[in-house]
Every structure is written in structure tokens, then in C-alpha cells.
Amino acid sequence: MNWICGLALTVVAVLATGAAMAEVQGVQESGKLVLRGGELVVRYDVAAGTFTAACGKRTFVTAGRLFGRSREEGRGIAKLEPGKPLGAGKAKLIDVRDTLGAGKAVEVSWDDGRVVTLALYDCVPFVCLRGSWRNTGDKGLMLAQVTPLDADVDCGAPAGDLAAFGPEGCYDLPAERTNYAFAAVASRKTRAGVVCGFLSHHRGSGVVTVRRGTAVPAVGPAGVSPAAADGAKGSRTNDKTQGQDGPGTHGQDARATLEAQCQYGRVEVAPGQQAAGEVAAIGWFDDAVAGLETYASCVAKAHDIRLGHKIPDGYCTWYHARALDEKRMVELAEWSEKHLKDYGFCLLQIDDGWQVSSRDFSGYNPKGPYPSGMKPTAEVIRRHGMLAGIWFIPFGWDHKREIFRDHQDLFVQKPGGGVYSVHWAGDCMDCTNPKTISFLREQIARMTRGWGYNYIKIDGLWTGMAVNILYPQPHYRADDLGQVVLHDMSKTQVEAYRTGLKLVREASGADTFILGCNIAQNMRTMGGSVGLVDGMRIGPDVGANWGGILSCVLPTSHMWFWHGKVWYNDPDCLMLRSPLTLDQSRAWGTVIALLGQMNLVSEWMPALPAEKLEVVKRTMPNPGLTGRPVDLFEHNRPQVFQLTWGRGERAIPAGAGLRGDDQPTLNDQRRDTVGLFNWEADKSATVGVDLRELGLSDGAEDRYVGFDYWENAFVPPFTGKLWAALKPSSCRAVTIQRLLDRPQVLSTSRHVTGGLVDLVELAWSDKDAALSGRSRVVGGDGYELRMSAPPQPRAWKALSAEVSPADKQAGVTIRLSQEGPWVRVAIDSPATREVAWTVKFERAKTPASDGPAKVARLQAQAPDARTAKLSWEGSACWYLVIRGDGQTATTAASSWQEGTLRPDTQYEYSVQAFDWLGLPGQIATAKLKTPALPPPPPAPPAPQVYLDELKPLRVSQGWGQTRTGKSAEGKPLRLAGKTYQRGIGTHAAGQMTYKLDAAWGRFVATCGIDDEKADDERASVVCRVVVDGKTLGETPVLRAGQIGHLDVKLPDGAKEIRLETTDAGDDNKADHADWVNAGFLRR
């Protein structure tokens, strides 16, 4: 199969490897002008004025009309009847050469000045079109828009199986929907389909409209259907296959219409002049996910984009502390260099609040958070080896400020007079005015070249285009394009915007990283920003809550293909603090890491719990590769993500060594890190993916093995499908590879991708029966290699592990352990360094003859009223644990535990062993009885000021609403059989924040699971007291029938108290918690 039809290869990758592409040929055949480039063929019918396009045997454009629906608007344009094609123009074959490369084109022109080029390029897998308009009259012409393409497309599937995709995500094939910049229509089942989008937005803003196909075929000027006019072979409705000339195979049900339109708003065209159009592209892909990635590569090629900056990972002040302040920023710089820099952390960025006033960035506020000025803080950050970042709005200012008293002409004007202003971002600067450019150059140069900030986050981008804010929804709407007055009316608003972005680059310098923020404010800035920024915020604000994360998962998933090609995606900040659970933080961090996007934390990291800080360490640095959503056309919020990698595994032939002149061959073993996600906040789910959907062979003999990163568990050999049972709002990150008949490294502990950022070299020697490699190890961070050693047909045993003499001399230690077929190798280094290691193995001389896999000496213990701990001896590949009531779990370890049992209850467990081939072995059984609950501790004194009398500053929770004097379900407050009159009922994950009175000296409360969930074993909470960001008290895990007491001394000068109800690390099902007799004692 040729990559042009949809293999997961991008244009950039193909060109980089020097892959040969067919040179485009242009010929005239039987009244048609034909372009051929590899398997891509375009036929333009000169008489009908329509064209078809095919990729191999698939004719995906069955009737393409140039200026087909005549949607052009403007002064001096002759109107045609709606839906009537323009008709045949004058057509000829021409050569083309531009940033897309060399090729051939059909140029069609009409007497009224319209011109369209229909082109194929040697190295671009799209049909490219550019519509322009020459003013052939003697009066000025004003254009609002140009529509070069209106095409019926056949996606090879019934309409019910088709999905459309655009910036707002995946949706059912609509009657009509307009998308900014691009759209795709594909089969939900096979992902095969058509991708259409604009490659350029220099003067106009490209949009693509998707329409459901109708039963009436488009009619050409002579009354001939496009099928007949194109010489169709066979029936549109019955044929399962089609020839190269065929217009389609699945009938009207398979047809959609795609219209590409370039919107100028308004552009003046003088007599004899031409308004150049933007380049639109349409192509067929066997995998439209890969097609969107290829589209982004073509956009990058059209703009000659070469991303040179390192992808920054670091910290943004905004969600943590607005702009922070100079004292804490110095503290954070010192702490980050010591604790996070070796993990790839390299940026500290100051957000809104440093400037002299809300929309005046001409200086800092001397009474604000940086009274010493902005330059000293930048110097401290850079001295600690990190990028110094600063936020501002370059094109949105306050025209009422004194500096603009005599300079109102620097701003865009309204048609009726007055400055054009937009919600939130301020008054729009007019970048068609040279005076505005001069003013902005001075301001931006001061921040970057003067103060030393080498990372700038430029917000309110749409103000540079002077259109309305459309935040946060990405769907198309009217926005004042063409409705404003610019200093230079020969320029469009898109040109004004791009002029402004070019000025930002010029003023700040090539070494400054420019982050645009953000396209969610108005999606026109997506196309208009291409080639002029290094990074781009692609979604709305996130927030420290699960709903905020879910809103950001959508654009993070939908815009993945831009990343690493056109710019670096910023999905918004990695959030970690309560009420977010550890599972939720891991899920958000894992998406960011697998898609390879910018990872910016907005938390006070020195005070983060250790397990939350681990999420930061294990998702940084950016892995340098871009993953993809696998089920993009099945779920609008994808559940499966895939990052494919493989640095190369050197296969050493028998008899060869690792020294001397040996030249080992490169045997690149593919690895896939697969993320499985359950986005539901209150429902468990089983999520899986077929291996063939990952592009892996899935025959009966194709077996794979892996490692589950967050679960820290080996994944035994499997075939066909990878799946996992997931708790609410959680994920799995599993790195898999094809199973070998000798030891192999499955994963490492360093990063969620399982080795991508740290495994520098990996080699196997048949002669020495040894795995050796080099790993980047962070000093003081315990590093582990996870390996498999097949036990069949002849078992492998790990004998020894060693590091190089130089590493040993530097204090690096290594040790190994093996349990059945699973090997763990632990490396500890006092300093960050690249460690060379070798693990030697021995293989049994005779096949294993131990019989079925065994389980011996099974022991079951109940350390407390809710927990069961099982342990046993055995060397099986994996084990199935079965509780007496039918609940099951699997593990590759020889131990297992759960924590959701009932007190004073007897349980029976069975453990069955399975071998390397998946064959069941012995079963062992054991029983245990959980102890009764201990009596509750003594209660603290009653409060003098009750919590239920106070009004909270902020409240949030995972389900329902807080209730005063009642439980989460509105019933009386009851804990462990006792009813309470005073208190608040809530639900995990919840927060209640109150302002503290200086007279209050202690906080007291009694907490627990309300008795309305006494019989629900899922219920579990931890109640926590946080004062001014520091945790001062918390209960143990509380389950039904258990009571926790809190008696916390309040520090002098404390400002706020936050009462948190967490889900105890499992999920928040049935987590109905009461805070009773809660309140304050006076000093």
C-alpha cells in the first residue's frame, strides 16, 4: 500500500528519509485534463467544469465543483443562483513550484476574473486548490470570501457509519456544519476517509463546511450528472470495488459534501489587480487519523516551519498564585533546580498580575508582587538554569491610559467611530499602523531583551485580528470579520494579525520561545498563527477539578496532530492538588505525556504530597515524540491513546562480542505505550483495544508482553486485545512489545512511557547470554529495569547484574531479583549520570518439566477490619485471585491485597496459577475473618462557633451539593448509629473553604461515612484540614461505621481553612461524608 493513501507516515518523515515519490504527470485525455502523481489521480472535465479525484481504486471526490455554490460576496460581484455551478472556464495545464515543491496543475479561469489552480505536487498526498480573483473591471472590487472548492466525497461506508471531525471534535454527519481550518469525514469502524483543510492563512481565514449528502446528484451546466460526465464505470449503488475512473462505490448513503471557503471579511481589489487566495487541500486516507497528521505536516511544509526550540516543561504561576511574588519565585527557583531540573523541568513563568495595570504592560507595578522590578527575578531564574517566562497581551491594551492620550490612532476603530474593544482582553491595537508597530516593538523588546525574559506567553491573540471573543466553544460563529476600520484598509484583519505576530518575533528575538494563548478564544487564530509561534495553548482554562481537566482533554485529543509539526501544543497546566485524586492527576499527566505535549505545572510544588510530586517527575520531560488518539472517530473524548517508539535493539550474532571491531546490526524492536482511560467520575469501566487498531499484527502466533506503569505490574503474554478494568477517573499506561524467546527489557521506572526518555542503548548478546545497555539515571531517584525471562520451553534465570567500573567508582550500585519469569534490576546513583549496565542470564539445558504452574503455602491475613492480605510461593507467570463471592483479580506477583471488606466477616479466597502459555495450573484456597471495628476515640470538645453557621468562601464536591444539618442524600446526619443535629453533609471529592477569624484558636470536628452508606463496602474517605495551603490534620481512612476526630491548632495570622473530603485513593462511589459538631474554639 502506498503511504499516500493513509499509512501512519507524515510528509516530513517521508521527505527526511528520502523516500521516492512519483513525479506528477499532466496529460490531456478524451476531453479531460488529467494529473497523475503516484496513486493520486485528478481528472478535470473541461466541458462540465467539474473534476474527480482518486487514490488507487478509491474515487473519493465524485463531483468536484470550482466556485461551485457561488458563495462569494462583496461589492462588484455578479451573483449566480444559489447552488448553480459557475460552469466551464478556460482550462490549461501548467507547471507549479512553491514551498510545497514541484508539480503540475490545471488552471481554470473565467471571464469575470475568477481563477482556480487544481494541483498535484510530487511529495504532497493531497489535491491542492487555490482560488483567487482578478479585477477585470475599471472600478474597485471588494471581496468578502472566495470558495474554490465544493466537492461530493465518497467515504466508502453508509452514512450511519460515518463521522465528521473538526476543531470541536467528532460528531455525526450533519445537515451542515462549518469548521475552522479543517474537517474530516471517515468511517467510525475503519477510520478510512477524507481529510480537507487549508494549508495557508496569509490574508484570509479558511473554513471547511461539511454537509450530509443528498439524493439529488449535482448537475453540470449541460444537465449532465457528474457521474455520467466523468465516464463512470459500474453502478454507484452496488459495486463493492471500482476502477480508477469510478466515481464511487457506496451510493448516496456514502456521500458527504465538503466546501472549502477562504473568508477575508473584506479585501479591496483595485482594477487590474488580483486577490490571491489561500491553498486548500483534500485527500483520501485509509486511516484518517494518520491523514490529519499528514495534513499538519503539509501545513508545516507550506510555511517552511522548522521547530528549533526545546519543548519546555515547567511551572506557570496562574492557577497556583496568579503572578506569585518575587520572594517565593526565588525560593521556587532554588527548590526546582535542586529537586526537578534533572527530570527535565526547565521553565518558571510569571502570569497576569505583574503589570502596572490590567491592560497596560508598559511597566511593572511598584506596589505589586514584584516591587524590585521584573529584571532581577528573570536574572535569578536564569541563573538557576531555567527559562524565565512572562505573560502579557500584546494586542489588547487600555486606550484610556495616559500613554495613549494623544495616540488613539494606534487602535482599531469601529465603523461608526470609537475604539474597537473586546470582552476581557481590552482595546484592539491596529497592526496595520506603523506607529502601532513601533510602540509594540519598544514594549516587547523591554520585556525580552531588556529584562531578560526568554519565554513569553502572549494572551488574547484574537485582539490582533480585531474580532469577537468566542471562548470557550470551538464551533464556528459570526465574529465581526470585515466589520472594523483599520489604518490600512488594503489589509485584511488576518494580515493585520500576522503582521502583529511577526513583530512579536522581531522584537523578542529568535531565541525567545513564543507561546500563543489561546485559540479557544477565537478559532480563527489557529490558522492565522501558523508559522509565527513556537507553542500554542489549544484549549480553555483547566482548574484544579475533574471537570476542568475533562474540558481540556477534548482539545488536547482533537488538536494532537499540530504538535511537533506546526507548533508545540500546550494543553494547559498539569493540576494535582485536592480535590483531585491521585488517579485523576495521573490520568491528566499521562495524556499530556503520551501525546508529547508541553507539561506545565501550576502548583506550589515544595508542598505537594510525595505521590502527587511523583506524577510531575514521571511525566517529565516531554518524550520528544507525538502519540495519537486511537479511537478518535468512536469517542469524542478518546479512551485509548498510543505512543509508538523504539530506539533500536542491537542484535548480537552468536560468537560476536561488544568490543573491538564488531559491527552489530540494528534490529529495531517496536514498542507501544498504550493509555487506557476511564473519564467517568462515578462509574467503573472496562476499556480495551484490539491489537490491529494499534497497527500490530494479531495472528494466533502473535504474542505480546508488557508492563503496567502506574500499577507497577507485569502484563503476562497475551494475544488479540489489550484491556483493563478501570476505576472511575483513572487510567492505565502499558508499554507492550512483541514477545521474544529470550530475556527482554519491558519497561523502566523513570518515565510513564516506560523507557523512552532514559534507555539510551540496549543490546542482547547470544554469546554471553546478556542484556546490556545505557540508562540516564537521575541522582537519588531509584531506577528500575523491568525484564521478562521466558520460562518455556527452557527457562531463563538471571545470574548477575553489574555496572561499568567507572559507574561503580562513582558510587552507583545495582541489584537484581527474580520472581518466576519476571526480573527487576534496581540501580541507585548518587548523582545524575548515564549508567552502563549488564545483566547476565543462564538458560536451562533441558525443557521445563515441572508440570502445571503451582501455588504453595497460601496464607490469608486480615491486618484490620477492612483489609485482606494474601501471600504464597510460586513461580508462575501470573495468578488469578478469586474471592468467595465471585470477585476476581489478576496479578503477576506472589502477593495480593484488597481493602474493601466488611468488619467481623469470614471470607474465602482461591488463587490459581497460570503458565507462560496461559495454561491453568494448581488452585490453592485459604480463609480469613476480619476483626471487628475498634471503639471510636474520644471526641474533641464541642465548638463555640459552629461551621454550619458560617458562609463558605468556596465549595466544590464530586456529586450533589453540600447540605447543612443533613446528609448528602438529605437525611438526618448519622455516624456509627448516632444522630447528630449540627454538621454538614458532603461527598468526595469535596472542598469547603472558610475565612478565619483571628480570635479562633482551634478547629474541631467529628467525621465519617454517613450511615446511609453503612452497607456499601465501596465507601471510604479521608477528611483533611488545610490551613493557608498546609495540611495540619487528617483522619485515617474512614469506612462505614468508623469515626475520625480532628482537633487542630490554628497558627497565628492564619487566613483561610480548607476542609477536604477525599476518596481515600480508590474512587468516590458511595463516599457520603459528614462533618459533625464541626467548628472553632476561641483562643
mmCIF file with all atom_site columns, N, CA and C in Angstrom, residues 15 238 305 442 524 541 605:
data_model
loop_
_atom_site.group_PDB
_atom_site.id
_atom_site.type_symbol
_atom_site.label_atom_id
_atom_site.label_alt_id
_atom_site.label_comp_id
_atom_site.label_asym_id
_atom_site.label_entity_id
_atom_site.label_seq_id
_atom_site.pdbx_PDB_ins_code
_atom_site.Cartn_x
_atom_site.Cartn_y
_atom_site.Cartn_z
_atom_site.occupancy
_atom_site.B_iso_or_equiv
_atom_site.pdbx_formal_charge
_atom_site.auth_seq_id
_atom_site.auth_comp_id
_atom_site.auth_asym_id
_atom_site.auth_atom_id
_atom_site.pdbx_PDB_model_num
ATOM 1  N N  . LEU A 1 15  ? 9.915   12.743 3.531  1.00 0.00 ? 15  LEU A N  1
ATOM 2  C CA . LEU A 1 15  ? 10.930  13.539 2.863  1.00 0.00 ? 15  LEU A CA 1
ATOM 3  C C  . LEU A 1 15  ? 12.281  13.376 3.548  1.00 0.00 ? 15  LEU A C  1
ATOM 4  N N  . ASN A 1 238 ? -24.147 -0.488 -6.170 1.00 0.00 ? 238 ASN A N  1
ATOM 5  C CA . ASN A 1 238 ? -23.987 -1.916 -5.957 1.00 0.00 ? 238 ASN A CA 1
ATOM 6  C C  . ASN A 1 238 ? -22.546 -2.389 -5.924 1.00 0.00 ? 238 ASN A C  1
ATOM 7  N N  . ILE A 1 305 ? 8.137   25.533 8.100  1.00 0.00 ? 305 ILE A N  1
ATOM 8  C CA . ILE A 1 305 ? 8.296   25.593 9.554  1.00 0.00 ? 305 ILE A CA 1
ATOM 9  C C  . ILE A 1 305 ? 9.374   24.608 9.999  1.00 0.00 ? 305 ILE A C  1
ATOM 10 N N  . GLU A 1 442 ? 8.837   48.484 21.030 1.00 0.00 ? 442 GLU A N  1
ATOM 11 C CA . GLU A 1 442 ? 9.522   49.017 22.215 1.00 0.00 ? 442 GLU A CA 1
ATOM 12 C C  . GLU A 1 442 ? 9.096   48.265 23.482 1.00 0.00 ? 442 GLU A C  1
ATOM 13 N N  . ARG A 1 524 ? -10.286 31.381 14.727 1.00 0.00 ? 524 ARG A N  1
ATOM 14 C CA . ARG A 1 524 ? -9.630  31.925 13.526 1.00 0.00 ? 524 ARG A CA 1
ATOM 15 C C  . ARG A 1 524 ? -8.127  32.074 13.759 1.00 0.00 ? 524 ARG A C  1
ATOM 16 N N  . ASP A 1 541 ? -9.254  27.236 29.955 1.00 0.00 ? 541 ASP A N  1
ATOM 17 C CA . ASP A 1 541 ? -8.589  27.145 31.252 1.00 0.00 ? 541 ASP A CA 1
ATOM 18 C C  . ASP A 1 541 ? -8.955  25.839 31.940 1.00 0.00 ? 541 ASP A C  1
ATOM 19 N N  . MET A 1 605 ? 4.871   23.358 44.299 1.00 0.00 ? 605 MET A N  1
ATOM 20 C CA . MET A 1 605 ? 5.435   22.017 44.313 1.00 0.00 ? 605 MET A CA 1
ATOM 21 C C  . MET A 1 605 ? 6.188   21.652 45.589 1.00 0.00 ? 605 MET A C  1
#
